[in-house]
mmCIF file of C-alpha atoms in Angstrom:
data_model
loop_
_atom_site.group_PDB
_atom_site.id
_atom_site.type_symbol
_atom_site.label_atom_id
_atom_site.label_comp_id
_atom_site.label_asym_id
_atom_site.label_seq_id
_atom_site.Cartn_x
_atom_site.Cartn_y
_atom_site.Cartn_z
ATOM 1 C CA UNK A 141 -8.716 -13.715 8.502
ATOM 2 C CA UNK A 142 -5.264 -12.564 9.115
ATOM 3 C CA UNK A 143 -3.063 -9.444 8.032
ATOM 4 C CA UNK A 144 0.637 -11.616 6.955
ATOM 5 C CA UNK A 145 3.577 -9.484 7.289
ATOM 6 C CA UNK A 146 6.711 -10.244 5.067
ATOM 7 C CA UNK A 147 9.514 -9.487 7.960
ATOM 8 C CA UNK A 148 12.603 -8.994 7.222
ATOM 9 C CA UNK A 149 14.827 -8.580 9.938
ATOM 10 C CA UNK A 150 18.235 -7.599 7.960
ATOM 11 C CA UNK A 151 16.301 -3.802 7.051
ATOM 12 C CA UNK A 152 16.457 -3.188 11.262
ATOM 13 C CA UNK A 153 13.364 -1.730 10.216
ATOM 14 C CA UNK A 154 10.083 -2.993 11.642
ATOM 15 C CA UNK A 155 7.718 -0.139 9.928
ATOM 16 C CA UNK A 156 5.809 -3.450 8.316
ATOM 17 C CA UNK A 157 5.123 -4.574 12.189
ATOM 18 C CA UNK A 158 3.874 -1.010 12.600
ATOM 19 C CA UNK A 159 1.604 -0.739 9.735
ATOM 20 C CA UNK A 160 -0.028 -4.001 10.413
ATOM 21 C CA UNK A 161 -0.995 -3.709 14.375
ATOM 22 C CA UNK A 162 -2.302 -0.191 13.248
ATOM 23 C CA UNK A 163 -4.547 -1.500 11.045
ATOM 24 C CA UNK A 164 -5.428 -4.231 13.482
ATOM 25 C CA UNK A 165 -6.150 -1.928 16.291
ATOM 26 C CA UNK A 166 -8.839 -0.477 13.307
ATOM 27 C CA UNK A 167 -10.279 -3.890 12.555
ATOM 28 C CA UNK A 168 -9.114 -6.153 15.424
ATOM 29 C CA UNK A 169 -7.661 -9.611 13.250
ATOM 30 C CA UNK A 170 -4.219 -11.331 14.145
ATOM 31 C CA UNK A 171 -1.021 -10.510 13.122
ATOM 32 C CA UNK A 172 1.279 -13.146 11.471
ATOM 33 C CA UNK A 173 4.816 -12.039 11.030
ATOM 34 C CA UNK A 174 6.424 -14.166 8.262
ATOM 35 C CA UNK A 175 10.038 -14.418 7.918
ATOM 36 C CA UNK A 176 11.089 -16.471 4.393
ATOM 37 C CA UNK A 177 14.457 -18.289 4.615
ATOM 38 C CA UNK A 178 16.314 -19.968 1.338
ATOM 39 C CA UNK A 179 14.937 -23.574 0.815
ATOM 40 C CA UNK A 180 17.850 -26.319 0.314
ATOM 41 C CA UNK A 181 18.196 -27.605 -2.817
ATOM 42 C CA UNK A 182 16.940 -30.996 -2.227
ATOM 43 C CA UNK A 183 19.008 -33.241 -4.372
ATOM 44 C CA UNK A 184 20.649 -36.270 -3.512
ATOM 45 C CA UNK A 185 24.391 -35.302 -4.547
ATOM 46 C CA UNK A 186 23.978 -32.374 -2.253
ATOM 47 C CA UNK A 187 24.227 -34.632 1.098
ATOM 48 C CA UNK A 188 26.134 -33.016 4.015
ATOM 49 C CA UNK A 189 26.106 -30.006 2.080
ATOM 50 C CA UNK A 190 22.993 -29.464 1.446
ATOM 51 C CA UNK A 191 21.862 -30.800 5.359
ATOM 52 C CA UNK A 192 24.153 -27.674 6.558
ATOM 53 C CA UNK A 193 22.541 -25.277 4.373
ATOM 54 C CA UNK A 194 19.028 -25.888 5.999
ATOM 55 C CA UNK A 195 20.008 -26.208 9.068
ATOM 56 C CA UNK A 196 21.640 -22.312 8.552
ATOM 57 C CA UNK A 197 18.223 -21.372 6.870
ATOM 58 C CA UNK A 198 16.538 -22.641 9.763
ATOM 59 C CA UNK A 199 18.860 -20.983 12.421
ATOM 60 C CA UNK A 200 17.830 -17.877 10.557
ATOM 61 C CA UNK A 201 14.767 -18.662 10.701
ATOM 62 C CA UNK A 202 14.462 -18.931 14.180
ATOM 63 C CA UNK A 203 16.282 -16.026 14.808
ATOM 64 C CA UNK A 204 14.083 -14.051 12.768
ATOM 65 C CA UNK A 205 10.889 -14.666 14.462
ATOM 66 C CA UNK A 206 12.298 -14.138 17.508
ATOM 67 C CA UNK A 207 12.543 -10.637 16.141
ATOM 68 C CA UNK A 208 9.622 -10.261 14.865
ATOM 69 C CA UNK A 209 8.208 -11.384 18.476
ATOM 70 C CA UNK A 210 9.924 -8.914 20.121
ATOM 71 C CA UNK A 211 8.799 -5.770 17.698
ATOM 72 C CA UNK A 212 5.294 -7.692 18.412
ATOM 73 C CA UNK A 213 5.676 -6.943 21.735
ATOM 74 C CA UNK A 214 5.741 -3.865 21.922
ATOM 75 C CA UNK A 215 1.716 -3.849 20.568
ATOM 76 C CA UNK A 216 0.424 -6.329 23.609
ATOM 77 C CA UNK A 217 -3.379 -5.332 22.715
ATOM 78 C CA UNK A 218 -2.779 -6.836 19.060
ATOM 79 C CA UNK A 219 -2.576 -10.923 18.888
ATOM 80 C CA UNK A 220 0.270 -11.261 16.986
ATOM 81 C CA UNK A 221 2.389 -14.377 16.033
ATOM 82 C CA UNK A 222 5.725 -15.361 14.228
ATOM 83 C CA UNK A 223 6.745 -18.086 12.087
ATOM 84 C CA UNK A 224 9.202 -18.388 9.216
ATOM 85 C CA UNK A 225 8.782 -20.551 6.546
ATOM 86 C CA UNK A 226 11.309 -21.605 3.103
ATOM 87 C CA UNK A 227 10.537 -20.867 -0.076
ATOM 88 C CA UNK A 228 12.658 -20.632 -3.575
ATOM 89 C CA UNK A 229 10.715 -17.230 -3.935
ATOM 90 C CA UNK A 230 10.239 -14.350 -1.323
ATOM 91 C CA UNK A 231 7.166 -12.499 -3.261
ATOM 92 C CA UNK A 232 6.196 -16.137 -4.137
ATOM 93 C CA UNK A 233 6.118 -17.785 -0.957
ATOM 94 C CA UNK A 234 4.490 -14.742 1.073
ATOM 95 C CA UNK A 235 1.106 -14.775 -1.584
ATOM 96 C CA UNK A 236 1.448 -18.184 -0.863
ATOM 97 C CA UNK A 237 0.993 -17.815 2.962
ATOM 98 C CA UNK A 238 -1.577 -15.303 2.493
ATOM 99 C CA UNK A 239 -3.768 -17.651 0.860
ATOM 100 C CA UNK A 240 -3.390 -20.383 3.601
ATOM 101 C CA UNK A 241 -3.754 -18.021 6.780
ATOM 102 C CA UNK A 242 -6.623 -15.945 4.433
ATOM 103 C CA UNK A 243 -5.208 -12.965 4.535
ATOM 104 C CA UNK A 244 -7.114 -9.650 4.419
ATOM 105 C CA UNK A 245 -3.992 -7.724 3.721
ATOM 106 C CA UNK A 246 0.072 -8.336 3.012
ATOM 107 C CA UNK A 247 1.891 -5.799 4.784
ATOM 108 C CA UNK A 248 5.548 -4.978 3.844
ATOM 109 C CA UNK A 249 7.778 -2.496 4.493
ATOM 110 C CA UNK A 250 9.745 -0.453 2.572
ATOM 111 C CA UNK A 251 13.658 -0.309 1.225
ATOM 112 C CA UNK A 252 16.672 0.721 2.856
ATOM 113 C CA UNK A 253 17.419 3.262 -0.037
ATOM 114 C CA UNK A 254 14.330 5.085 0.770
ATOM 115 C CA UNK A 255 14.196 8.469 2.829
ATOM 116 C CA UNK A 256 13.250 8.489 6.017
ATOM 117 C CA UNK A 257 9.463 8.709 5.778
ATOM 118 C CA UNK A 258 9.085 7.703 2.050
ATOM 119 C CA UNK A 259 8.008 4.850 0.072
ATOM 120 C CA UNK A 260 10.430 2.454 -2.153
ATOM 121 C CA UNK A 261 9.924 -0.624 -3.525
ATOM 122 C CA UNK A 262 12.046 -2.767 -3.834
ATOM 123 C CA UNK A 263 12.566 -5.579 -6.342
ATOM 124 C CA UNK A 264 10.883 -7.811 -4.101
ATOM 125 C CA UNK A 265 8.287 -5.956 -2.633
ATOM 126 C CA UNK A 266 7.675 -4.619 -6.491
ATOM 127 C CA UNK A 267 7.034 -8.253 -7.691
ATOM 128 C CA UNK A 268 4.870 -8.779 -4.777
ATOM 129 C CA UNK A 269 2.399 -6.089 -5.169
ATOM 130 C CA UNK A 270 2.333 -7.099 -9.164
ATOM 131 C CA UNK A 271 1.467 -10.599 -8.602
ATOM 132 C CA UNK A 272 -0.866 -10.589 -5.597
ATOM 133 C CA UNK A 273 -4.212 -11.341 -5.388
ATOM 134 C CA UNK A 274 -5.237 -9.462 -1.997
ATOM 135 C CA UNK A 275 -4.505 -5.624 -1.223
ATOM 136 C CA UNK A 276 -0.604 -4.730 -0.651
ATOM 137 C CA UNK A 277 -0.298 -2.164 2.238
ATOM 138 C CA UNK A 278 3.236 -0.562 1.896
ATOM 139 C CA UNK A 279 4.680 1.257 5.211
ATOM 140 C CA UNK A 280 7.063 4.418 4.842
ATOM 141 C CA UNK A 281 10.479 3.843 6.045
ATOM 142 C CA UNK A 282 10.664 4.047 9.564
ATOM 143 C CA UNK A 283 7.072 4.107 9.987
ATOM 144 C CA UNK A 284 6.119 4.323 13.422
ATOM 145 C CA UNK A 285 2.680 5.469 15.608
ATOM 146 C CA UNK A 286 0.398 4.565 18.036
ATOM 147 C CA UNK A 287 -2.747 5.620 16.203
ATOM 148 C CA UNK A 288 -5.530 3.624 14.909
ATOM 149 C CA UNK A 289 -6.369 4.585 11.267
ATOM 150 C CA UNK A 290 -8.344 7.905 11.797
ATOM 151 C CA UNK A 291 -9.060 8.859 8.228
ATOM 152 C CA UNK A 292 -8.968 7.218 4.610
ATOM 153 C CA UNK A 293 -7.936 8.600 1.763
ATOM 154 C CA UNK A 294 -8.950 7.331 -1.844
ATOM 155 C CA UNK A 295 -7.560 7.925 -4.988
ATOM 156 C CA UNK A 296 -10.211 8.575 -7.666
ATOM 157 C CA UNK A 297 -11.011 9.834 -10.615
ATOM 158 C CA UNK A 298 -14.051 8.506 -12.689
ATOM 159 C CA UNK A 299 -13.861 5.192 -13.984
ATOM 160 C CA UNK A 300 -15.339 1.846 -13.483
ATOM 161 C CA UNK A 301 -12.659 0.720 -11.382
ATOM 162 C CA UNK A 302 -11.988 3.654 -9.174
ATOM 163 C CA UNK A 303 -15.787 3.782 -8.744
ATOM 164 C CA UNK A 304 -15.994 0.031 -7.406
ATOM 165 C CA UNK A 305 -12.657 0.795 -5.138
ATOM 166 C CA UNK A 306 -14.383 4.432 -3.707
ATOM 167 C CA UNK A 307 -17.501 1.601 -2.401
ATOM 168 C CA UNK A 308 -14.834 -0.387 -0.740
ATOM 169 C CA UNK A 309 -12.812 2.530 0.580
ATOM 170 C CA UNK A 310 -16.089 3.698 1.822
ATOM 171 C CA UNK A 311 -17.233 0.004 3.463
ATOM 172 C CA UNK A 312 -13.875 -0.145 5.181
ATOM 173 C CA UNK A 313 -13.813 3.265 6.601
ATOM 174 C CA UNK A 314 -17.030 2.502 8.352
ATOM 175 C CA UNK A 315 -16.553 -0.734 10.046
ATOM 176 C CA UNK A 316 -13.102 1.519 10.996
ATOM 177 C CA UNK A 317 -14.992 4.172 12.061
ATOM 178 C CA UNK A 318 -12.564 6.472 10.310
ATOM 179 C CA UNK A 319 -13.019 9.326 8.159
ATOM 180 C CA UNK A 320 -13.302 9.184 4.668
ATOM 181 C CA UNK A 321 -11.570 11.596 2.105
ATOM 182 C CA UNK A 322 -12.044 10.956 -1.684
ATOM 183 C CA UNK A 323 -8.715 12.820 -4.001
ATOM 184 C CA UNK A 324 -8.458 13.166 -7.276
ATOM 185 C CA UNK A 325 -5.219 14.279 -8.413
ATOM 186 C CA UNK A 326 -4.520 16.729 -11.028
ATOM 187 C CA UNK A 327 -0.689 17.277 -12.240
ATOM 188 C CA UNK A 328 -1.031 20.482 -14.835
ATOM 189 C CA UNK A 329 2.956 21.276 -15.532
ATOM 190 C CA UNK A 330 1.547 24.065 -18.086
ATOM 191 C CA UNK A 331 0.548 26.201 -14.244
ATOM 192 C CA UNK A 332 4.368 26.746 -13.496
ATOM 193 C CA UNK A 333 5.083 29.898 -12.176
ATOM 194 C CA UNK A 334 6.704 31.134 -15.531
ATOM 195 C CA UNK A 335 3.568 30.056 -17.986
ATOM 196 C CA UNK A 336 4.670 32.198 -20.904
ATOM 197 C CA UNK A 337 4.913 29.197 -23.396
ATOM 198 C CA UNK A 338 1.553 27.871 -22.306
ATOM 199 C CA UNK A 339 -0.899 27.991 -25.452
ATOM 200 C CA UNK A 340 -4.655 28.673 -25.132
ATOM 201 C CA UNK A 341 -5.484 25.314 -26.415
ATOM 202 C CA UNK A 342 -3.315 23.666 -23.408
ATOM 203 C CA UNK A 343 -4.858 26.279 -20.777
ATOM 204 C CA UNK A 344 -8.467 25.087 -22.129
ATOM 205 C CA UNK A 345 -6.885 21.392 -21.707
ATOM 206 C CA UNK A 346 -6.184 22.107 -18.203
ATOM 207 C CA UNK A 347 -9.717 24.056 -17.396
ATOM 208 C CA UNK A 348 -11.412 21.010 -18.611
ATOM 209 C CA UNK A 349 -10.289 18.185 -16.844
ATOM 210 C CA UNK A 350 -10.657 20.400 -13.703
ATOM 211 C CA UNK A 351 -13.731 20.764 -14.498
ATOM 212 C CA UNK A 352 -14.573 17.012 -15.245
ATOM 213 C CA UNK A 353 -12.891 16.094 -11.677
ATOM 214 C CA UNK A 354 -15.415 18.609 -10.070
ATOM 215 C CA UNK A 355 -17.951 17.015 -11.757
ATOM 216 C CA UNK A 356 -17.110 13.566 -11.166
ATOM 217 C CA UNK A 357 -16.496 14.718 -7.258
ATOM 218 C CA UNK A 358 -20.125 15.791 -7.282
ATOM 219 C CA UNK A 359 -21.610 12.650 -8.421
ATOM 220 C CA UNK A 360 -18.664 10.621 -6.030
ATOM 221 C CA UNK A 361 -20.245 13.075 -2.977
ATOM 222 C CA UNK A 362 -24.110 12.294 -3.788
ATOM 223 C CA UNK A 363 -23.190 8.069 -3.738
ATOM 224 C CA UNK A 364 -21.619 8.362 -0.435
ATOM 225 C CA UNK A 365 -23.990 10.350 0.803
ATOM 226 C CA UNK A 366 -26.302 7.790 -0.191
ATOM 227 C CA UNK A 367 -24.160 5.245 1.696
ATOM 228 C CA UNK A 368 -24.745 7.989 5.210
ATOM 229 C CA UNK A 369 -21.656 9.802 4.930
ATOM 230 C CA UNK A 370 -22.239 13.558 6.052
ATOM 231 C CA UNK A 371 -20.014 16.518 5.929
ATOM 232 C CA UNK A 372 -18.549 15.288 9.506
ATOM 233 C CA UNK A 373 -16.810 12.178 8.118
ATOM 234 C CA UNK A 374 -16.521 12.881 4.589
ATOM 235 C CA UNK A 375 -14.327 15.310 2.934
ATOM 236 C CA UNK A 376 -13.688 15.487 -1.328
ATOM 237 C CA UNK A 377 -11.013 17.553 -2.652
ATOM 238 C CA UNK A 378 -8.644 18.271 -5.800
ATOM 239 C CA UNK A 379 -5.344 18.198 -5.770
ATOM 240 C CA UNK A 380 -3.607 19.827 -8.192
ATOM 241 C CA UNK A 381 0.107 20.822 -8.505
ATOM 242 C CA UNK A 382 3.066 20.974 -11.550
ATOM 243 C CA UNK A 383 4.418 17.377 -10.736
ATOM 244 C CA UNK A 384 3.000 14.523 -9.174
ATOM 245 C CA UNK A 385 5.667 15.394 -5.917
ATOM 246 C CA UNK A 386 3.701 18.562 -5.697
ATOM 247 C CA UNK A 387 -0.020 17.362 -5.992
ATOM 248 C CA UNK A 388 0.656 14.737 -3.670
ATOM 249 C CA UNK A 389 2.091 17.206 -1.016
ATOM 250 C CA UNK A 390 -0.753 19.782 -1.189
ATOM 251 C CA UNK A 391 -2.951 17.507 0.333
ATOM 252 C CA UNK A 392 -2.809 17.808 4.681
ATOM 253 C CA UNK A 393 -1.678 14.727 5.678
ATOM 254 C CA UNK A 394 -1.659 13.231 9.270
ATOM 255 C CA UNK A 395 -0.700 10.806 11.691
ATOM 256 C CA UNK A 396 -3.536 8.125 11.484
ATOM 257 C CA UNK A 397 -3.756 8.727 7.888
ATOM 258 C CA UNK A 398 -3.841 5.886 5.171
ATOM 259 C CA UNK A 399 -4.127 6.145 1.261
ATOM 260 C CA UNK A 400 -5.795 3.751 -0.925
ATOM 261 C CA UNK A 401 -5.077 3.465 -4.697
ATOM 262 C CA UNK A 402 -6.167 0.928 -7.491
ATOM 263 C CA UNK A 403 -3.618 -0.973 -9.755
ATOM 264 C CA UNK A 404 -4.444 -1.861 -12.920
ATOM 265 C CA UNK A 405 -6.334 -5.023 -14.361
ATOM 266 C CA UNK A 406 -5.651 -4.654 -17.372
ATOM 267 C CA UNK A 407 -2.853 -6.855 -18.012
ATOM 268 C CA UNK A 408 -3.876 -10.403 -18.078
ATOM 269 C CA UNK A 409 -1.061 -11.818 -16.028
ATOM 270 C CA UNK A 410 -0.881 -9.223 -13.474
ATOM 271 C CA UNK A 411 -3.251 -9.114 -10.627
ATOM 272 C CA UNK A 412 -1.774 -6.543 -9.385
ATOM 273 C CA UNK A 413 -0.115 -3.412 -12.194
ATOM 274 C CA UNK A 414 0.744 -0.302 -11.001
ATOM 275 C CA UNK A 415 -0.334 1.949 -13.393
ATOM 276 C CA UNK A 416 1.768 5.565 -14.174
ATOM 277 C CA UNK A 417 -0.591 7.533 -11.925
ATOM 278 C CA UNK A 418 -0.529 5.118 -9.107
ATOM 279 C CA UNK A 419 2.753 4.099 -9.387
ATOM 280 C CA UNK A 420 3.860 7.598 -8.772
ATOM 281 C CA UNK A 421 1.183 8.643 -6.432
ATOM 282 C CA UNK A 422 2.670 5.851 -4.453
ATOM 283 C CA UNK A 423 6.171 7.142 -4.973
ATOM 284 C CA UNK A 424 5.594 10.330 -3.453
ATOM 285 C CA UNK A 425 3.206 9.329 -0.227
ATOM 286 C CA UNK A 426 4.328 10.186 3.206
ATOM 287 C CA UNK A 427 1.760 8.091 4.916
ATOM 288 C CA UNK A 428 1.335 4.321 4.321
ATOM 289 C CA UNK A 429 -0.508 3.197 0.809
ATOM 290 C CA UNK A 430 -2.886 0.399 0.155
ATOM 291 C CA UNK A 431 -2.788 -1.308 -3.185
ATOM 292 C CA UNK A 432 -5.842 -2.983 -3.991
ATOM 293 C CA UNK A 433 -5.688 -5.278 -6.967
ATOM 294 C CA UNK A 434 -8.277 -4.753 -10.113
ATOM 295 C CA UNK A 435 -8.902 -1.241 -9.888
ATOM 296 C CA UNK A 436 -6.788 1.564 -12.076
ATOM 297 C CA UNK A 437 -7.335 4.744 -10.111
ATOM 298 C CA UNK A 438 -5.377 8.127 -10.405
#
């Protein structure tokens, strides 16, 4: 078992490096730093050409992991290793060397167009976390800390899927020994400051599926208990705000902090679909996020 980082060493970014050695200081497993190059074309006409090409790729290559060696460096307690490896396809080629090294996680950073402490995907990393078959863990730009993962969050609200991703949130937070905290976010536009155009029949909307979250939080809080969580290491909460920006930032966030959402299974080709709710969720996180694949959570 492995957690395979996509490295890219063009961002100057090693949040990916980050994330990964964090979450192996939580659940001790190598690092493997993976560094994709373009693969030659491999035709005959191509000749000199096409024996200069790879011999560039692999330069890069080389130079790459060296990188990647160095930003491993600097976590000596985590046994981490670098390789780089062509492929046609970045996303492609990365779920492909997940599946060889039997990966536990793919760990990837985030674009250079994001703020400082936000998520973005990028077209890449986007077809990555929609095509993989093992959980996606997405670092903020510039990610950096010398924490373990202290506490989990989980996205939930009440379905089948969310239900069977709260019992893996909840496995994985005690072999981390870290807290758990189960959120179910609630993005009511019609509780704007100015609420004059609100009608009764959208305030009873509102009232209701507050209601059905605290519900569903009740039943959420009696399986975990069930599973030994007390009130020491287990928290539930509601997060409610006009937009998703808002919800997202009214929950107290902290170094050592991780969130966990489900994508959706529903589409037949995709292992991995970000669903509105998640997809936005994600968006808006100032703490790394975990995609797990087959579970629609929101």
């Amino acid at each position: 078992m492995t957690y395979v980082v996509g490295y890219g060493p063009h961002k100057h970014d090693r949040s990916a490096i980050e994330l990964a050695c964090q979450l192996a200081r939580s659940l001790p497993e190598p690092v493997v730093a993976v560094s994709v190059v373009p693969r030659g074309w491999g035709t005959p006409g191509a000749g000199g050409t096409d024996r200069e090409y790879e011999q560039w790729a692999a330069g890069e290559g080389d130079d790459s992991a060296a990188l990647a060696l160095a930003d491993l460096a600097q976590h000596s307690a985590v046994d981490g290793s670098a390789v780089w490896v062509a492929g046609r396809s970045v996303p492609q080629t990365l779920i492909e060397q997940a599946a060889e090294r039997d990966a536990t996680i793919l760990v990837v950073g985030s674009g250079g167009d994001a703020e400082p402490g936000r998520i973005r995907l990028t077209s890449k990393t986007d077809r990555l976390v929609h095509s993989s078959t093992v959980p996606v863990a997405i670092a903020p730009r510039g990610y950096r800390t010398s924490s373990a993962v202290t506490r989990i969050t989980v996205g939930f609200r009440d379905d089948d899927a969310s239900w069977s991703l709260l019992t893996r949130a909840a496995e994985i937070s005690k072999r981390a020994s870290a807290r758990l905290r189960v959120v179910t976010f609630l993005v009511n536009p019609s509780r704007r400051p100015v609420t004059n155009t609100v009608s009764h029949a959208e305030t009873q909307v509102v009232n209701l599926w507050a209601a059905q979250a605290a519900a569903a939080q009740g039943e959420a809080a009696d399986h975990l208990t069930s599973m030994g969580f007390t009130g020491a290491n287990l928290q539930l909460i509601t997060a409610e705000g006009a937009d998703w920006g808002a919800a997202v930032d009214s929950v107290d966030w902290a170094d050592g902090d991780v969130l966990v959402v489900g994508s959706s299974s529903t589409h037949r080709l995709a292992q991995v679909f970000l669903g509105s709710s998640a997809s936005k969720i994600l968006r808006h996180s100032p703490v790394p996020v975990v995609v797990v694949p087959g579970a629609a959570v929101g």
